[in-house]
Amino acid sequence: MPVALITGVTGQDGSYLTRLLLAKGYEVHGVIRRASSFNTARIEDLYQDPHQPGVRLFLHYGDLCDGTGLRRILERVRPDEVYNLGAQSHVRVSFEQPEYTADTVALGTLRLLDAVRDYVERTGRQVRFYQAGSSEMFGAAPPPQNERTPFYPRSPYAVSKVAAHWYAVNYREAYGLYIVNGILFNHESPQRGETFVSRKITRAVGRIVHGLQQKLYLGNLEARRDWGYAGDYVEAMWLMLQQPEPDDYVIATGESHSVKEFLEAAFGYVGLDWRRYVEQDPRYFRPTEVEHLEGDASKARAKLGWAPKVRFAELVRMMVEHDLELARREKLLVKNGYPAVSGGRD
Ligand code: NAP
Ligand code: F7E
């Protein structure tokens, strides 16, 4: 049975990847951070009591800022594949916490790579390593962006991802390790964090329809993103690690939309005019913005046979429907005396 180790297992991509790998027959080990409240909601339905027979999902406390702990987990898990998805992944927050962002995203990757390097050298075992790179690394480089586009990062998050990318390339070349960089454009789902713009919008649509929210405060509405579906993108991660030689790949739909177009689609789906509900708040502007990301994934199409299945309209529909149901349940709770979720979060 192949064994996979995932950092960031509690995140959006971690939850989709865990599902995919379990379905493929893997034993999956995830790194979770100790928190004072549960942070495993996205994988709750997959988790089984480790005392039961036949369990294939195991969770280990660890942190990308703690290299010793990462080394201990590697020794215990003995993985065939490592997926490094853990990160402080919010671009605007990275302007407020640049040092912590660099610690998890850049140094965290280095710590894990270095642990894998020593582990492989000492045991002679093969380990394949996936590094979660981002289209944010292209930043201000004009679209369409592909593997040959020079990086021009525009945030501490993006700079840290560029560092992680080059650490990965260097460890591949210096030590002959099997390491791939996936350069993934924005991908969303009903499991997307609620402070990213897509989910912030679809959550608001659900709550507005059910009378739980009146306004939606956003920042820059002109920015364009190449939005795909997380379920499709984790398949690309897995495919990258099944190739005979390690390489780097852009994963994208090839189609971009503005935040305004996302609003049109999401509010339009429930027959509302977004202009009546949306107000701009400068706190959501970024000191340096990335205006236009649109990926060219022709290499992934040719070499991995990968293509996106879910397109923009379908993605928005899926997210809005999910969040209408969530808001319906939230309303029931409120009616029965539970406090409403505060709407003003980032
Ligand atoms: P996400 O939902 O924000 O999940 C991030 C994960 O990293 C969570 O499990 C989080 O744990 C964990 N984490 C945060 N800090 C950590 C630390 N110090 N040590 C260990 N784990 C830590 O992100 P995502 O959307 O799934 O993205 C997965 C990866 O792909 C990230 O590296 C992201 O930067 C990158 N990426 C994402 C996209 C996208 O559009 N989604 C595109 C390109 C690249 P908690 O649950 O405890 O917070
Ligand atoms: O912003 C604009 C914002 O935060 C998209 C991460 O997964 O994808 C993600 O980073 C756009 C930006 O995603 C709000 O200014 C307007 O132009 O949803 P986002 P992101 O910054 O593209 C990349 C690929 C990653 O790697 C990252 O980890 O939307 N925008 N108003 C807003 N954005 C947010 N969050 N909130 C607003 O109110």
Coordinates of C-alpha atoms and ligand atoms in Angstrom, one line a residue:
M1 CA 0.0 0.0 0.0
P2 CA 1.6 3.4 -1.0
V3 CA 2.0 5.8 1.9
A4 CA 1.5 9.5 1.6
L5 CA 2.3 12.3 4.0
I6 CA 0.4 15.6 3.7
T7 CA 1.2 18.9 5.4
G8 CA -1.8 21.2 5.3
V9 CA -4.1 18.2 5.5
T10 CA -6.8 20.3 7.3
G11 CA -6.9 22.9 4.5
Q12 CA -9.1 23.0 1.4
D13 CA -6.6 21.1 -0.8
G14 CA -5.5 18.7 1.9
S15 CA -9.1 17.6 2.4
Y16 CA -9.6 16.9 -1.4
L17 CA -6.2 15.2 -1.7
T18 CA -6.9 13.0 1.3
R19 CA -10.2 11.9 -0.3
L20 CA -8.5 11.2 -3.6
L21 CA -5.5 9.2 -2.1
L22 CA -7.8 7.1 0.2
A23 CA -9.9 6.3 -2.9
K24 CA -6.7 5.2 -4.7
G25 CA -5.9 2.8 -1.9
Y26 CA -3.2 4.9 -0.1
E27 CA -2.4 5.0 3.6
V28 CA -2.6 8.7 4.3
H29 CA -0.8 10.6 7.1
G30 CA -1.6 14.2 7.8
V31 CA 0.3 16.8 9.8
I32 CA -2.1 18.9 12.0
R33 CA -1.3 21.9 14.1
R34 CA -2.2 21.9 17.8
A35 CA -5.0 24.4 18.3
S36 CA -7.2 25.2 21.3
S37 CA -10.3 24.3 19.2
F38 CA -10.8 21.6 16.6
N39 CA -9.4 22.5 13.2
T40 CA -10.2 19.2 11.4
A41 CA -13.7 20.1 10.2
R42 CA -12.9 19.5 6.5
I43 CA -11.7 15.9 7.1
E44 CA -14.0 15.0 10.0
D45 CA -16.0 12.6 7.8
L46 CA -12.9 10.8 6.8
Y47 CA -11.4 10.4 10.2
Q48 CA -11.7 7.0 11.9
D49 CA -10.8 6.0 15.5
P50 CA -7.2 4.7 15.2
H51 CA -8.1 1.9 17.5
Q52 CA -10.4 0.3 14.9
P53 CA -8.9 -2.2 12.4
G54 CA -8.3 -1.2 8.7
V55 CA -7.8 2.5 9.4
R56 CA -5.9 4.3 6.6
L57 CA -5.9 7.9 7.7
F58 CA -3.6 9.0 10.5
L59 CA -3.0 12.4 12.0
H60 CA 0.2 13.7 13.6
Y61 CA 0.8 16.9 15.5
G62 CA 3.4 19.0 13.8
D63 CA 4.2 22.4 12.4
L64 CA 6.3 23.7 9.5
C65 CA 8.0 26.0 11.9
D66 CA 9.3 23.0 13.9
G67 CA 11.9 21.1 11.9
T68 CA 12.6 18.5 14.7
G69 CA 9.0 17.5 14.8
L70 CA 8.9 17.2 11.0
R71 CA 11.9 14.9 11.0
R72 CA 10.3 12.7 13.7
I73 CA 7.1 12.4 11.7
L74 CA 9.0 11.4 8.5
E75 CA 10.9 8.6 10.5
R76 CA 7.6 7.3 11.9
V77 CA 5.5 7.5 8.7
R78 CA 8.2 6.4 6.1
P79 CA 6.2 7.9 3.2
D80 CA 6.6 7.1 -0.5
E81 CA 5.1 10.5 -1.4
V82 CA 5.2 13.8 0.5
Y83 CA 2.7 16.6 -0.4
N84 CA 3.8 20.0 1.1
L85 CA 0.5 21.9 1.2
G86 CA 0.9 23.6 4.5
A87 CA 1.2 27.4 4.4
Q88 CA -0.1 30.7 5.7
S89 CA -1.8 31.0 2.4
H90 CA -3.7 34.3 2.6
V91 CA -2.1 37.0 0.4
R92 CA -3.4 40.1 2.3
V93 CA -2.6 38.6 5.7
S94 CA 1.0 38.1 4.5
F95 CA 1.4 41.9 4.4
E96 CA 0.4 41.9 8.1
Q97 CA 2.5 38.9 9.1
P98 CA 5.4 38.8 6.6
E99 CA 7.9 37.2 8.9
Y100 CA 5.5 34.4 10.0
T101 CA 4.5 33.9 6.4
A102 CA 8.1 33.5 5.3
D103 CA 8.7 31.1 8.2
T104 CA 5.9 28.7 7.2
V105 CA 6.0 29.1 3.4
A106 CA 9.7 29.5 2.6
L107 CA 11.6 28.2 5.6
G108 CA 8.9 25.6 6.3
T109 CA 9.5 24.1 2.8
L110 CA 13.2 24.2 3.3
R111 CA 12.9 22.4 6.7
L112 CA 10.8 19.7 5.1
L113 CA 13.1 19.3 2.1
D114 CA 16.1 19.1 4.3
A115 CA 14.5 16.4 6.4
V116 CA 13.6 14.4 3.3
R117 CA 17.1 14.8 2.0
D118 CA 18.6 13.3 5.2
Y119 CA 16.0 10.6 5.4
V120 CA 16.6 9.5 1.8
E121 CA 20.4 9.6 2.2
R122 CA 20.3 7.6 5.4
T123 CA 17.7 5.0 4.5
G124 CA 18.2 4.7 0.7
R125 CA 14.4 4.8 0.3
Q126 CA 12.7 6.7 -2.6
V127 CA 10.5 9.6 -1.7
R128 CA 8.6 11.8 -4.1
F129 CA 7.9 15.3 -3.1
Y130 CA 5.2 17.7 -4.2
Q131 CA 5.7 21.4 -3.6
A132 CA 2.6 23.6 -3.6
G133 CA 3.6 26.5 -5.8
S134 CA 1.3 29.4 -6.7
S135 CA 0.4 31.6 -9.7
E136 CA 1.0 34.5 -7.2
M137 CA 4.7 33.9 -8.0
F138 CA 4.0 35.4 -11.5
G139 CA 2.4 38.5 -9.8
A140 CA 2.9 41.4 -12.2
A141 CA 4.1 39.3 -15.2
P142 CA 1.6 39.8 -18.0
P143 CA -0.8 36.9 -19.0
P144 CA -0.9 34.3 -20.2
Q145 CA 1.6 32.8 -17.7
N146 CA 3.3 29.4 -18.2
E147 CA 6.4 27.6 -16.9
R148 CA 8.7 29.9 -18.9
T149 CA 7.2 33.1 -17.5
P150 CA 9.6 35.0 -15.2
F151 CA 8.4 35.4 -11.6
Y152 CA 7.5 38.9 -10.4
P153 CA 6.0 38.4 -6.9
R154 CA 3.9 41.2 -5.4
S155 CA 3.4 40.1 -1.7
P156 CA 5.4 38.6 1.1
Y157 CA 3.4 35.4 0.5
A158 CA 4.4 35.3 -3.2
V159 CA 8.0 36.1 -2.5
S160 CA 8.1 33.2 0.0
K161 CA 6.5 30.9 -2.5
V162 CA 9.2 31.9 -5.0
A163 CA 11.9 31.0 -2.4
A164 CA 10.2 27.7 -1.8
H165 CA 10.1 27.0 -5.5
W166 CA 13.8 27.6 -5.9
Y167 CA 14.7 25.6 -2.8
A168 CA 12.8 22.7 -4.4
V169 CA 14.6 23.1 -7.7
N170 CA 17.9 23.3 -6.0
Y171 CA 17.3 20.2 -3.9
R172 CA 16.3 18.3 -7.0
E173 CA 19.4 19.3 -8.9
A174 CA 21.9 19.1 -5.9
Y175 CA 20.8 15.8 -4.4
G176 CA 19.0 14.1 -7.3
L177 CA 15.7 14.0 -5.3
Y178 CA 12.4 13.5 -7.0
I179 CA 10.7 16.9 -6.4
V180 CA 8.1 18.6 -8.4
N181 CA 6.7 22.1 -8.3
G182 CA 3.0 22.5 -9.1
I183 CA 2.3 26.1 -10.1
L184 CA -1.4 26.2 -9.4
F185 CA -3.7 29.0 -10.3
N186 CA -6.6 29.9 -7.9
H187 CA -8.8 26.9 -7.2
E188 CA -11.9 27.0 -5.1
S189 CA -14.7 24.8 -3.8
P190 CA -17.3 24.6 -1.1
Q191 CA -14.4 23.9 1.2
R192 CA -12.5 27.1 0.3
G193 CA -11.6 29.2 3.3
E194 CA -14.2 31.8 4.0
T195 CA -11.9 34.8 3.7
F196 CA -10.9 34.2 0.1
V197 CA -13.0 36.3 -2.3
S198 CA -14.9 33.5 -4.0
R199 CA -16.2 31.9 -0.8
K200 CA -16.7 35.2 0.9
I201 CA -19.0 36.1 -2.0
T202 CA -20.9 32.7 -2.0
R203 CA -21.3 32.7 1.8
A204 CA -22.7 36.2 1.6
V205 CA -25.2 35.2 -1.2
G206 CA -26.5 32.4 1.0
R207 CA -26.7 34.6 4.1
I208 CA -28.4 37.5 2.2
V209 CA -31.0 35.1 0.7
H210 CA -31.8 33.9 4.2
G211 CA -31.9 37.3 5.7
L212 CA -28.8 36.8 7.9
Q213 CA -26.6 39.5 6.2
Q214 CA -27.4 42.8 4.6
K215 CA -24.1 44.0 3.0
L216 CA -20.9 42.5 1.6
Y217 CA -17.7 44.5 2.0
L218 CA -15.0 43.9 -0.6
G219 CA -11.8 45.4 -1.9
N220 CA -10.6 45.5 -5.5
L221 CA -13.3 44.4 -7.9
E222 CA -11.3 44.7 -11.1
A223 CA -8.7 42.0 -10.4
R224 CA -8.9 39.0 -12.7
R225 CA -8.2 35.4 -11.7
D226 CA -8.1 32.1 -13.4
W227 CA -10.5 30.2 -11.1
G228 CA -10.6 26.4 -11.2
Y229 CA -12.0 23.6 -9.0
A230 CA -9.9 22.2 -6.2
G231 CA -11.1 18.6 -6.9
D232 CA -9.6 18.8 -10.4
Y233 CA -6.4 20.4 -9.1
V234 CA -5.5 17.7 -6.6
E235 CA -5.7 15.1 -9.3
A236 CA -3.0 17.1 -11.1
M237 CA -0.8 17.1 -8.0
W238 CA -1.1 13.3 -7.8
L239 CA -0.4 12.9 -11.6
M240 CA 2.8 15.0 -11.3
L241 CA 4.2 12.5 -8.8
Q242 CA 3.5 9.5 -11.1
Q243 CA 5.7 10.7 -13.9
P244 CA 9.0 8.9 -14.7
E245 CA 11.0 12.2 -14.2
P246 CA 10.3 15.1 -11.9
D247 CA 9.4 18.4 -13.5
D248 CA 7.4 21.6 -12.9
Y249 CA 3.9 22.3 -14.2
V250 CA 1.4 25.1 -14.5
I251 CA -2.2 24.1 -13.6
A252 CA -4.9 26.4 -14.8
T253 CA -8.2 26.6 -16.7
G254 CA -6.9 29.2 -19.3
E255 CA -9.9 31.4 -18.6
S256 CA -9.9 34.5 -16.4
H257 CA -12.8 36.5 -14.8
S258 CA -12.9 39.6 -12.7
V259 CA -14.2 39.8 -9.1
K260 CA -17.1 41.7 -10.6
E261 CA -17.9 38.8 -13.0
F262 CA -17.8 36.4 -10.0
L263 CA -20.3 38.7 -8.3
E264 CA -22.5 38.8 -11.4
A265 CA -22.5 35.0 -11.6
A266 CA -23.0 34.3 -7.9
F267 CA -25.7 36.9 -7.2
G268 CA -27.2 36.3 -10.6
Y269 CA -27.7 32.6 -9.8
V270 CA -30.2 33.6 -7.1
G271 CA -31.8 36.4 -9.1
L272 CA -30.2 39.3 -7.2
D273 CA -28.3 42.4 -8.4
W274 CA -25.0 42.4 -6.6
R275 CA -24.7 46.2 -6.8
R276 CA -27.5 46.6 -4.2
Y277 CA -25.4 44.6 -1.6
V278 CA -21.7 45.2 -2.3
E279 CA -19.7 48.1 -0.8
Q280 CA -16.0 48.7 -1.1
D281 CA -13.9 48.9 2.1
P282 CA -10.2 50.0 1.7
R283 CA -9.1 47.6 4.4
Y284 CA -9.4 44.8 1.8
F285 CA -7.1 46.5 -0.7
R286 CA -3.5 45.2 -0.9
P287 CA -0.5 47.5 -0.8
T288 CA 0.6 45.8 -4.1
E289 CA -2.1 44.0 -6.1
V290 CA -1.9 41.3 -8.7
E291 CA -4.2 42.5 -11.5
H292 CA -4.4 39.7 -14.0
L293 CA -3.6 36.0 -13.7
E294 CA -4.5 33.6 -16.6
G295 CA -2.6 30.4 -16.9
D296 CA -1.5 28.4 -19.9
A297 CA -1.5 24.7 -18.8
S298 CA -0.6 23.2 -22.2
K299 CA 2.4 21.4 -20.8
A300 CA 0.2 19.7 -18.2
R301 CA -2.3 18.8 -20.9
A302 CA 0.4 17.3 -23.1
K303 CA 2.6 15.5 -20.5
L304 CA 0.1 14.6 -17.7
G305 CA -3.0 14.3 -19.8
W306 CA -4.6 16.7 -17.4
A307 CA -7.5 19.1 -18.2
P308 CA -10.0 20.9 -15.9
K309 CA -13.4 19.3 -15.8
V310 CA -15.3 22.0 -13.9
R311 CA -15.5 25.4 -15.5
F312 CA -16.3 28.8 -14.1
A313 CA -20.2 28.8 -14.2
E314 CA -20.4 25.3 -12.8
L315 CA -17.9 26.2 -10.0
V316 CA -19.9 29.2 -9.0
R317 CA -23.1 27.2 -9.0
M318 CA -21.6 24.5 -6.9
M319 CA -20.4 27.0 -4.3
V320 CA -23.6 29.0 -4.2
E321 CA -25.8 25.9 -3.8
H322 CA -23.6 24.7 -1.0
D323 CA -23.7 28.0 0.8
L324 CA -27.5 28.4 0.4
E325 CA -27.9 25.1 2.3
L326 CA -25.4 26.2 4.9
A327 CA -27.2 29.5 5.5
R328 CA -30.6 27.7 5.7
R329 CA -29.2 25.6 8.5
E330 CA -27.6 28.6 10.1
K331 CA -31.0 30.3 10.1
L332 CA -32.6 27.4 11.9
L333 CA -29.9 27.6 14.6
V334 CA -30.5 31.3 15.0
K335 CA -34.2 30.8 15.2
N336 CA -33.6 28.3 18.0
G337 CA -31.5 30.8 20.0
Y338 CA -27.9 30.1 18.9
P339 CA -25.9 33.2 18.2
A340 CA -25.5 34.2 14.5
V341 CA -22.0 33.9 12.9
S342 CA -20.5 37.4 12.7
G343 CA -20.6 38.6 9.1
G344 CA -17.8 41.1 9.2
R345 CA -14.9 38.7 9.1
D346 CA -12.1 39.1 6.6
Ligands
NAP1 P1 -5.6 26.6 3.1 O1 -7.0 26.1 3.0 O2 -5.3 27.9 3.7 O3 -4.8 25.5 4.0 C1 -3.5 25.7 4.5 C2 -3.1 24.5 5.4 O4 -1.8 24.8 5.9 C3 -4.1 24.2 6.6 O5 -4.2 22.9 6.8 C4 -3.3 24.9 7.7 O6 -3.6 24.4 9.0 C5 -1.9 24.5 7.3 N1 -0.9 25.3 8.0 C6 -0.8 26.7 8.1 N2 0.3 27.1 8.8 C7 0.9 25.9 9.1 C8 2.1 25.6 9.8 N3 2.9 26.6 10.3 N4 2.5 24.4 9.9 C9 1.8 23.4 9.4 N5 0.6 23.6 8.7 C10 0.2 24.8 8.6 O7 -4.8 26.4 1.7 P2 -5.2 25.7 0.4 O8 -6.1 26.5 -0.4 O9 -5.7 24.3 0.8 O10 -3.8 25.6 -0.4 C11 -2.9 24.5 -0.2 C12 -1.5 25.0 -0.6 O11 -1.5 25.4 -1.9 C13 -1.0 26.1 0.2 O12 0.4 26.0 0.3 C14 -1.3 27.3 -0.7 O13 -0.4 28.4 -0.4 C15 -1.1 26.7 -2.0 N6 -1.9 27.3 -3.1 C16 -3.2 27.4 -3.0 C17 -3.9 27.8 -4.1 C18 -5.4 28.0 -4.1 O14 -6.0 28.7 -5.0 N7 -6.1 27.4 -3.2 C19 -3.3 28.1 -5.3 C20 -1.9 27.9 -5.4 C21 -1.2 27.5 -4.3 P3 -4.9 24.9 9.9 O15 -6.1 24.2 9.3 O16 -4.6 24.5 11.3 O17 -4.9 26.4 9.7
F7E2 O1 -8.2 37.3 -3.8 C1 -9.6 40.5 -4.6 C2 -8.1 40.5 -4.1 O2 -7.8 36.3 -1.5 C3 -8.5 37.3 -5.2 C4 -4.7 32.0 -2.3 O3 -5.2 30.8 -2.4 O4 -4.9 32.2 -4.7 C5 -5.3 32.8 -3.5 O5 -4.8 34.2 -3.5 C6 -8.7 38.7 -5.7 C7 -7.5 39.6 -5.3 O6 -7.1 35.1 -3.6 C8 -11.6 41.0 -1.6 O7 -7.6 41.8 -4.0 C9 -11.4 41.9 -3.6 O8 -7.2 40.4 -6.3 O9 -9.4 35.2 -3.1 P1 -8.2 35.9 -2.9 P2 -5.6 35.4 -4.1 O10 -5.0 36.6 -3.5 O11 -5.5 35.3 -5.6 C10 -3.5 32.1 -4.9 C11 -3.2 31.4 -6.2 C12 -2.7 31.5 -3.8 O12 -1.7 30.9 -3.9 C13 -3.2 32.0 -2.4 O13 -2.7 31.1 -1.4 O14 -9.8 39.2 -5.1 N1 -10.5 40.9 -3.5 N2 -12.1 42.0 -2.4 C14 -10.6 40.3 -2.3 N3 -9.9 39.3 -1.8 C15 -10.3 38.9 -0.5 N4 -9.6 37.8 0.0 N5 -11.2 39.5 0.2 C16 -11.9 40.6 -0.3 O15 -12.7 41.2 0.4

